[in-house]
Tab-separated table of C-alpha atoms and ligand atoms in Angstrom:
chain	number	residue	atom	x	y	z
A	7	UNK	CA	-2.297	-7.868	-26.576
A	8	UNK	CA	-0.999	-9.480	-23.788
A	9	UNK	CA	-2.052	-7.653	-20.709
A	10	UNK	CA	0.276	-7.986	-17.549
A	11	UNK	CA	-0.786	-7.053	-13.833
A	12	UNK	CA	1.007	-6.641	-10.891
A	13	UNK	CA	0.097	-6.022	-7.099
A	14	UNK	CA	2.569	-4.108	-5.052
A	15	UNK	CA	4.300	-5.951	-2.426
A	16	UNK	CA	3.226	-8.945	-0.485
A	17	UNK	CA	1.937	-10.342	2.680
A	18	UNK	CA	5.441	-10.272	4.485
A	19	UNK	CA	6.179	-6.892	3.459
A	20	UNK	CA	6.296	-3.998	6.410
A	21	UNK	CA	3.807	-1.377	6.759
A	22	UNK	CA	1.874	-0.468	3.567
A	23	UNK	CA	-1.443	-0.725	5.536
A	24	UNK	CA	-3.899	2.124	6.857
A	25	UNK	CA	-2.683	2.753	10.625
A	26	UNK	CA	-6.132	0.986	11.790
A	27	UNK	CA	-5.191	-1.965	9.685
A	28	UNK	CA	-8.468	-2.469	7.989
A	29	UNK	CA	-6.564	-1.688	4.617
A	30	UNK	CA	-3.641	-4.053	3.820
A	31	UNK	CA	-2.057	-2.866	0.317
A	32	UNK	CA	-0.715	-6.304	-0.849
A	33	UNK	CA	-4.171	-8.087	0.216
A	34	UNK	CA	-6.304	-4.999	-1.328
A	35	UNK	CA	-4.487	-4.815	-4.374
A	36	UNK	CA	-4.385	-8.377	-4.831
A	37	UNK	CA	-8.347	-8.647	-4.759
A	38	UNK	CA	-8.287	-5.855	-7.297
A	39	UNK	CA	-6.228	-7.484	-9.553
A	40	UNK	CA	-8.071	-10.758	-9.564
A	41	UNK	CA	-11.209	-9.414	-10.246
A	42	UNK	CA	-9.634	-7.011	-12.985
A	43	UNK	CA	-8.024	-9.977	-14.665
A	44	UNK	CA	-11.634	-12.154	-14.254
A	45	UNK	CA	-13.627	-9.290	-15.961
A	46	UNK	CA	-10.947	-9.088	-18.736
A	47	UNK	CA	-10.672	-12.647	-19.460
A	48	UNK	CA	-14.478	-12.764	-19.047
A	49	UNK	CA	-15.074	-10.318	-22.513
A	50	UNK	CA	-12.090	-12.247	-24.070
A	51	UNK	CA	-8.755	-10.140	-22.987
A	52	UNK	CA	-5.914	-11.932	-22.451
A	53	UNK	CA	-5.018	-10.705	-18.852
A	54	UNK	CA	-2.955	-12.176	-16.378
A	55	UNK	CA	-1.619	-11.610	-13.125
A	56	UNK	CA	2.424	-11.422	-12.828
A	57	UNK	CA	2.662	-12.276	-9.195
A	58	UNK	CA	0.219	-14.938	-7.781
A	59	UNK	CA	2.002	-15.718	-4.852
A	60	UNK	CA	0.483	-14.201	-1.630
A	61	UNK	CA	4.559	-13.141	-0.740
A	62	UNK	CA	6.533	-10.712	-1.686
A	63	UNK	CA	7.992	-11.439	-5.123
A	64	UNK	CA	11.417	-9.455	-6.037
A	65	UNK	CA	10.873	-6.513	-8.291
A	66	UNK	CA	13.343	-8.094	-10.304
A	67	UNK	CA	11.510	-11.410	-10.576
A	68	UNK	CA	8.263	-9.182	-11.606
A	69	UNK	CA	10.470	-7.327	-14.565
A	70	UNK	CA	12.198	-10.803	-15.637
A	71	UNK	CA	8.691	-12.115	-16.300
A	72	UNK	CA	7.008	-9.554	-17.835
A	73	UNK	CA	10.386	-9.382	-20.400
A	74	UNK	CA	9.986	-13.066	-20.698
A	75	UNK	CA	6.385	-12.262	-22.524
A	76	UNK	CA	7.841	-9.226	-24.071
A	77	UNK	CA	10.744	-11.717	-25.482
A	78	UNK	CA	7.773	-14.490	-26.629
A	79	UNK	CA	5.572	-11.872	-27.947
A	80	UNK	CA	7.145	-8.515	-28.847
A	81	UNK	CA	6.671	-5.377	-26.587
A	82	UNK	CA	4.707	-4.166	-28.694
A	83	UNK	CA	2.455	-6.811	-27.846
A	84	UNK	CA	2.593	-6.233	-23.574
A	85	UNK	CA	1.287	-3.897	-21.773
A	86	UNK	CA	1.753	-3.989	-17.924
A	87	UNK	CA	-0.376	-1.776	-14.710
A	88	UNK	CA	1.098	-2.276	-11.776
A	89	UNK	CA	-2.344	-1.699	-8.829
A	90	UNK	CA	-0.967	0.221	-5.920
A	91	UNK	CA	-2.069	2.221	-2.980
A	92	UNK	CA	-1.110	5.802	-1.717
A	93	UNK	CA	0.698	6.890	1.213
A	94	UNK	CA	1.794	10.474	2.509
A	95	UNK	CA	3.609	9.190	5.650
A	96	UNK	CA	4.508	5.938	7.355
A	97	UNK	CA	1.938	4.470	8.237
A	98	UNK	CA	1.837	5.618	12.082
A	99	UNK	CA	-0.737	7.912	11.493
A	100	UNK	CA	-3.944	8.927	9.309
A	101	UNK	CA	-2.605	11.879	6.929
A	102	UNK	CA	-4.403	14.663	5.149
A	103	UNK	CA	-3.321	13.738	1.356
A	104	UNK	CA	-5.927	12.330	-0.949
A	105	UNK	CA	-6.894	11.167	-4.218
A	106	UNK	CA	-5.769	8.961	-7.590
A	107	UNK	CA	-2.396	9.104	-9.701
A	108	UNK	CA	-0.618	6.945	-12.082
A	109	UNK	CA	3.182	7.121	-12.618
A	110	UNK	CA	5.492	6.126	-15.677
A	111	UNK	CA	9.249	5.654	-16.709
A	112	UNK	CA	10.923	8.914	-17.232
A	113	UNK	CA	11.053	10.603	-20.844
A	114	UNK	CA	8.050	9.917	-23.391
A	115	UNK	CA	7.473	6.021	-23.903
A	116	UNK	CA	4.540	3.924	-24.529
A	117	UNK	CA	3.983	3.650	-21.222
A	118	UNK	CA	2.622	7.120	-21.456
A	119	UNK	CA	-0.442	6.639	-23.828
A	120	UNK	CA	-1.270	3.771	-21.226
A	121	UNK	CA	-1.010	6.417	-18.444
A	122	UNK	CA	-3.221	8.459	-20.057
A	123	UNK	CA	-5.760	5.617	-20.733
A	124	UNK	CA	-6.208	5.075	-17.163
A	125	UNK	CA	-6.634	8.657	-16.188
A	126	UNK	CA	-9.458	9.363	-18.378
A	127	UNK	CA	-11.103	6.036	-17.300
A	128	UNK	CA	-10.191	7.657	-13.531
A	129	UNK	CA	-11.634	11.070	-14.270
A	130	UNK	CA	-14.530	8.906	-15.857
A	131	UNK	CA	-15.522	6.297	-13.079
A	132	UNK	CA	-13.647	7.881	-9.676
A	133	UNK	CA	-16.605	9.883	-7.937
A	134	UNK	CA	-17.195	13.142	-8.783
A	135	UNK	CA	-15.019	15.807	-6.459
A	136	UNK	CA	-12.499	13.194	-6.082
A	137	UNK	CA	-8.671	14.580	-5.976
A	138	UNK	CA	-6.858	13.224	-9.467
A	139	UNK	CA	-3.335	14.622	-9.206
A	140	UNK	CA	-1.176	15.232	-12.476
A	141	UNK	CA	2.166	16.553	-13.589
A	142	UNK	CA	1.634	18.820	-16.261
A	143	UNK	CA	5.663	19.926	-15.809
A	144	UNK	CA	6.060	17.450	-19.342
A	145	UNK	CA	2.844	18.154	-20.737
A	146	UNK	CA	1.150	14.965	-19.856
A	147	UNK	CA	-1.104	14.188	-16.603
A	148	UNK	CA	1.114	11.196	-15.471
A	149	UNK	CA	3.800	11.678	-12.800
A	150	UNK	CA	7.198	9.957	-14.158
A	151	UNK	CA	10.005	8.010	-12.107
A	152	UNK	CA	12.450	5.162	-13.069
A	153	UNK	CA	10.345	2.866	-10.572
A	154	UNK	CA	12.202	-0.724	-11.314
A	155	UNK	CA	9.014	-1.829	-12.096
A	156	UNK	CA	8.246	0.658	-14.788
A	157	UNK	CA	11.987	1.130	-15.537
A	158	UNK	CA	13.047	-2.254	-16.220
A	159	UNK	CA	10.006	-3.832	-17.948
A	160	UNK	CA	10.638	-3.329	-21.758
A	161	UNK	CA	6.922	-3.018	-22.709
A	162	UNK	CA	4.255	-0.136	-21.913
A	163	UNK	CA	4.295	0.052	-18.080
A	164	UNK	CA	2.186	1.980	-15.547
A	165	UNK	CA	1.574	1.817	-12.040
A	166	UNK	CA	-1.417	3.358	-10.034
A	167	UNK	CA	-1.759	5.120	-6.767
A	168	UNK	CA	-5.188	4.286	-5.755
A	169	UNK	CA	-5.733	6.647	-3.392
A	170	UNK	CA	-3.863	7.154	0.435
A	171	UNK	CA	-4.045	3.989	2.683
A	172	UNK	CA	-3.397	6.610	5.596
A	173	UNK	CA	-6.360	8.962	4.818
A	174	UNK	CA	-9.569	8.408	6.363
A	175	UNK	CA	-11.898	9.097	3.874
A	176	UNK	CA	-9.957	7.286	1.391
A	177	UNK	CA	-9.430	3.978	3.212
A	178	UNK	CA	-13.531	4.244	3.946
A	179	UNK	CA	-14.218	4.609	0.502
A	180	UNK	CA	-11.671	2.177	-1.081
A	181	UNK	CA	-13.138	-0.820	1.663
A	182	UNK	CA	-16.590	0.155	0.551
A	183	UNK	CA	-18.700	-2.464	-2.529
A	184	UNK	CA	-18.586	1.236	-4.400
A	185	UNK	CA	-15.194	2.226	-3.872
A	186	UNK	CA	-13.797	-1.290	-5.054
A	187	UNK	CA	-16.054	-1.619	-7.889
A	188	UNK	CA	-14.784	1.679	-9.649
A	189	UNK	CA	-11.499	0.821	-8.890
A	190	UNK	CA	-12.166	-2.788	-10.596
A	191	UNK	CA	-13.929	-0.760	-13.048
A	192	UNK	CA	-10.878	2.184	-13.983
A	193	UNK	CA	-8.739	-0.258	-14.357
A	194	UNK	CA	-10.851	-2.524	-17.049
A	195	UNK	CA	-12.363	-0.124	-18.541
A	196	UNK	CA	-8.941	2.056	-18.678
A	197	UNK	CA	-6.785	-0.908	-20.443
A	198	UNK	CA	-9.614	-2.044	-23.095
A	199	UNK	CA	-9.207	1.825	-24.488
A	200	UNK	CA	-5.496	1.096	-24.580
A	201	UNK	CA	-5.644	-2.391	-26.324
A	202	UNK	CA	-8.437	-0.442	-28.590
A	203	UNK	CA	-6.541	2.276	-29.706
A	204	UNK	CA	-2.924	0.318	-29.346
A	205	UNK	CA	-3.271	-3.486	-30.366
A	206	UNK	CA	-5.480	-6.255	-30.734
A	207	UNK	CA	-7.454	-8.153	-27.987
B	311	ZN	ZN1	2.673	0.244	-3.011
């Protein structure tokens, strides 16, 4: 299994920071991703980053090359997480919302069992207490919109919320060796059980 990740936005994208500007989505998400693809590679996953470039990369671009592996290697054979972080308002100010979610493509797709990978390897490693926030409405945790990224990318595709950029407590934690480890660590440890129960390393 070929296993695809992307990190939202880039370093010439507006806002998508915590209002102090200790937290900068596209640099956070980026170190995620790295060390998510070096632990993966590192017990013999084939992981790779979609979008190595420190700029902003179309989310077209993103969706023509993860369909370019799809095309090589069947979609069966894909799997993309997009790493994100939260926000409840602009960016202006530090907001009250809190806590974990991943989203898919509308409708029930592959992209669901990945979903629900992820949010048992959230309820798993995220501390104890902390907010996960489902959508039941379908009868499955994830939340679902026709994000381009999810939308347009023919394999299984999810994209995480890892908690708000403009709370507080959140940005504290996700800064902190503890908070970025079991980040690092949902992620991993969420797409092995996927490529487990769905494919072959
Ligand atoms: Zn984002």
């Amino acid at each position: 299994m070929k296993i695809l990740i992307d990190n939202g936005h880039g370093v010439n994208t507006k806002g998508k920071r915590s209002p102090d500007g200790r937290l900068l989505e596209y640099r956070y998400c980026r170190e995620i991703a790295a060390e998510v693809e070096k632990r993966l590679r590192a017990q013999g996953y084939d992981a790779e980053r979609i979008v190595t470039e420190e700029a902003d990369i179309s989310l077209g671009e993103r969706c023509s090359r993860v369909n370019a592996w799809c095309d090589r290697l069947g979609t069966k054979n894909v799997c993309l997480v997009s790493i994100h972080c939260n926000a409840a308002g602009s960016g202006a100010a530090w907001m009250n919302a809190r806590g974990w979610e991943a989203w898919t493509s509308k409708g029930q797709t592959q992209g669901d069992r990945l979903a629900d990978c992820l949010y048992d390897a959230a309820e798993k490693y995220l501390p104890k207490g902390t907010p996960v926030r489902t959508d039941m409405t379908d009868g499955d945790r994830d939340k679902e919109e026709n994000f381009t990224i999810l939308h347009r990318s023919k394999c299984a595709a999810c994209l995480t919320e890892n908690m708000f950029q403009d709370n507080k407590a959140d940005v504290d934690w996700l800064l902190s060796a503890e908070g970025r480890e079991a980040v690092t660590r949902l992620h991993v440890e969420g797409i092995k059980a996927y490529v487990a129960k769905y494919g072959r390393k």
